Coordinates of N, CA and C in Angstrom, one line a residue:
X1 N 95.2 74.4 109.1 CA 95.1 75.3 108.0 C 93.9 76.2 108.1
X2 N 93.8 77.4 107.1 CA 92.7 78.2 107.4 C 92.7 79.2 106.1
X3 N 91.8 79.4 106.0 CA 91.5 80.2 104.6 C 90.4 81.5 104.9
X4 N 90.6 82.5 104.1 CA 89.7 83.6 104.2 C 90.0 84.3 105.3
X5 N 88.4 84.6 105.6 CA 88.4 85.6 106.9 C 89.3 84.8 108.3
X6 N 89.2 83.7 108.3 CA 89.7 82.5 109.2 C 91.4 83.0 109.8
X7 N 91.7 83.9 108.2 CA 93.6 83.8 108.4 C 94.4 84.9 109.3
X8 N 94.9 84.2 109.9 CA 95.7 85.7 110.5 C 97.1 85.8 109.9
X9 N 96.9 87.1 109.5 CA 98.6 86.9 109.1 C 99.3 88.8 109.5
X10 N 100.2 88.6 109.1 CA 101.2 89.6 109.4 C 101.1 91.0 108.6
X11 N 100.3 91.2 107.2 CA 99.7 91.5 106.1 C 98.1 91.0 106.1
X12 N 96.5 91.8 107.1 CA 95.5 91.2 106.5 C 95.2 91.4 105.1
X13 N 94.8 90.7 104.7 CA 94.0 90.5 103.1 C 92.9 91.2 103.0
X14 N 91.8 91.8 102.1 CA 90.5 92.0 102.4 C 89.6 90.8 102.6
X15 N 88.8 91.2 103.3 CA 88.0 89.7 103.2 C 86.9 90.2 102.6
X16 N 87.2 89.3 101.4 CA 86.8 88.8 100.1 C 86.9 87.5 99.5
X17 N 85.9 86.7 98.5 CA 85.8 85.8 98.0 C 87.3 85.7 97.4
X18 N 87.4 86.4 95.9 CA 88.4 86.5 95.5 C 90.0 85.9 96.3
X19 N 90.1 86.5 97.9 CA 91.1 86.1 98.6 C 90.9 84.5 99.0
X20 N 89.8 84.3 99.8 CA 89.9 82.9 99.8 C 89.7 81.9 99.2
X21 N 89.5 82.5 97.7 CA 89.2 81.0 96.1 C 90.8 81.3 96.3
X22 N 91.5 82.5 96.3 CA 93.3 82.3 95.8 C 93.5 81.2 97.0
X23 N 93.5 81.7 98.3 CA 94.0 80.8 99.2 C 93.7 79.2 99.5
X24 N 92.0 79.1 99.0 CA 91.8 77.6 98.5 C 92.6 77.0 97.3
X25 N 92.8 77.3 96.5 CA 93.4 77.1 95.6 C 95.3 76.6 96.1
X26 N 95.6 77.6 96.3 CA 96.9 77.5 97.0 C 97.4 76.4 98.3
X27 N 95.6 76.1 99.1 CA 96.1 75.0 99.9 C 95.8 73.6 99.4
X28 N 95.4 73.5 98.3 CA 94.8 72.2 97.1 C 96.6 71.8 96.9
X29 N 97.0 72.7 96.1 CA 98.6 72.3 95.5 C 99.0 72.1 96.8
X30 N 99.3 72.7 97.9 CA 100.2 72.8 99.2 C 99.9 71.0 99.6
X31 N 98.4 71.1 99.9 CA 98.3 69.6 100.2 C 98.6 68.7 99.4
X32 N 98.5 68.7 98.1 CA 99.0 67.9 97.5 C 100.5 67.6 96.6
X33 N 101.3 68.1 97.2 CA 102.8 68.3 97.3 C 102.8 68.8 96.0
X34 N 102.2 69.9 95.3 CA 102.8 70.4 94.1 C 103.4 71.8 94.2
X35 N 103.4 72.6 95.8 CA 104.5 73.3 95.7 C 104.8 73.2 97.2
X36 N 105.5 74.1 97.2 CA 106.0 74.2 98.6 C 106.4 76.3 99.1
X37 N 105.9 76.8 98.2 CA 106.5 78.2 98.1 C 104.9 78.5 99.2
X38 N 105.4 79.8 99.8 CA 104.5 80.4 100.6 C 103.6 81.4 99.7
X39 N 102.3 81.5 100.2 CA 101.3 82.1 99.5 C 101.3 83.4 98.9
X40 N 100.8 83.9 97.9 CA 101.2 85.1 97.5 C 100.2 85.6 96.9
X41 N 99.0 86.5 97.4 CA 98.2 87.0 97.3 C 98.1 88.1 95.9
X42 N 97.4 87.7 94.8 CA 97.4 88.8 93.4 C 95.9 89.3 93.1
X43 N 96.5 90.4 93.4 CA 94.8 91.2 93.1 C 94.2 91.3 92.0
X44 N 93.0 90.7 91.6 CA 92.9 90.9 90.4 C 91.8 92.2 90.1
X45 N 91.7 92.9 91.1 CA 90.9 93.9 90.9 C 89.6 94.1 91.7
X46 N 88.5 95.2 91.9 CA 87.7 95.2 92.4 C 86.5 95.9 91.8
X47 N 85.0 95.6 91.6 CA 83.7 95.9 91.6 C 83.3 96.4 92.7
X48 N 82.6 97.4 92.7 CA 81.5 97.8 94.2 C 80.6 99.2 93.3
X49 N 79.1 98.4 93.1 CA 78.4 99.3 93.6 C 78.2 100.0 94.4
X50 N 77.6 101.3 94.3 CA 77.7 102.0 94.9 C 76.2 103.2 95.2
X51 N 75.5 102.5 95.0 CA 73.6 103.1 94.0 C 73.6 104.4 93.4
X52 N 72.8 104.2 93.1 CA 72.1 105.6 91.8 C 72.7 105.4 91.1
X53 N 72.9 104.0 89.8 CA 73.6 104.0 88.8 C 75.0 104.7 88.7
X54 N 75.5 104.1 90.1 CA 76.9 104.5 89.8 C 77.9 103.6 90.8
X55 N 79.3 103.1 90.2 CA 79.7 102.1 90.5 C 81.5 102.3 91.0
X56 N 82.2 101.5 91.5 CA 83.7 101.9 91.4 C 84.1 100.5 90.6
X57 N 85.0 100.5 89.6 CA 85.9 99.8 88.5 C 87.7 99.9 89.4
X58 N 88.2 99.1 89.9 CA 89.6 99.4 90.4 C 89.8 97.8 89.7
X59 N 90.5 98.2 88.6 CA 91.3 96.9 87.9 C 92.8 97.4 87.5
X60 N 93.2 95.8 87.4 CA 94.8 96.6 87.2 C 94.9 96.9 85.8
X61 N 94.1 96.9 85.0 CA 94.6 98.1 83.3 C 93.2 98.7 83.2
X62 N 92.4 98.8 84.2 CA 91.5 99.9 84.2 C 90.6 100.6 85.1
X63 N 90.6 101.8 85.2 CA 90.0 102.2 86.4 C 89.2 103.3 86.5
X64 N 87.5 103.1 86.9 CA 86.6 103.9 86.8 C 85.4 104.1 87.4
X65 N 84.6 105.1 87.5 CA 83.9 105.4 88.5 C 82.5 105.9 88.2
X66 N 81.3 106.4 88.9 CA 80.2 107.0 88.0 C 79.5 106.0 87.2
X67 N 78.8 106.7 86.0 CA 78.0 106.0 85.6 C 78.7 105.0 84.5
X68 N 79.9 105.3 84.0 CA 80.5 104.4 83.1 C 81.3 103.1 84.2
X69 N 81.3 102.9 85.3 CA 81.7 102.3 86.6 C 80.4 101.1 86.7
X70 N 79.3 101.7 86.9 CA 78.0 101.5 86.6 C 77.6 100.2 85.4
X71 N 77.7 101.0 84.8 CA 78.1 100.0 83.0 C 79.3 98.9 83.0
X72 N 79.8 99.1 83.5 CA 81.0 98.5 83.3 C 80.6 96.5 84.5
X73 N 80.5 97.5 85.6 CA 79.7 96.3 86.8 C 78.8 95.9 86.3
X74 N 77.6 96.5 85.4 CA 76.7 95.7 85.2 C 76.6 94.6 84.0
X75 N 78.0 94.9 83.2 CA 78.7 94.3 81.9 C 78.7 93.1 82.4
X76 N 79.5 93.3 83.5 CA 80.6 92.0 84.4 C 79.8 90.6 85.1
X77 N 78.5 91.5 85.6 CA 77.2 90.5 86.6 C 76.7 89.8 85.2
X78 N 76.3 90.5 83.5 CA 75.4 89.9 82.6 C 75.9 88.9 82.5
X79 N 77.5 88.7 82.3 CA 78.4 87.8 81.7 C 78.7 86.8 82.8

């Protein structure tokens, strides 16, 4: 078994945290016989600074850029 950057598949993933907590998660149940369905990767969005107080927001019910992008990433790190 292999998770993250580790995976090869037919579809790469980004390699990102986010992808390998889903894929850890998904081989916890797999090893422990609670499912048997094959993995299925859900994006829950993306943060990326980008400097000079300005940021990119790509979420799935919102999406934004600049200095409100900015604000938004820096909402996300306080909390």
């Amino acid at each position: 078994y292999a998770v993250g950057d580790c995976v090869a598949e037919h579809q790469p993933r980004p390699a990102t945290a986010q992808v390998a907590n889903q894929q850890g998660a998904y081989l916890a149940r797999l090893l422990s016989g609670k499912t048997s369905r094959p993995f299925r990767y859900a994006s829950r969005g993306m943060l990326a600074y980008v400097g000079g107080q300005r940021a990119l927001v790509d979420l799935p019910i919102f999406r934004t850029s600049g200095f409100a992008g900015w604000l938004f990433w820096n909402s996300a790190y306080l909390t």
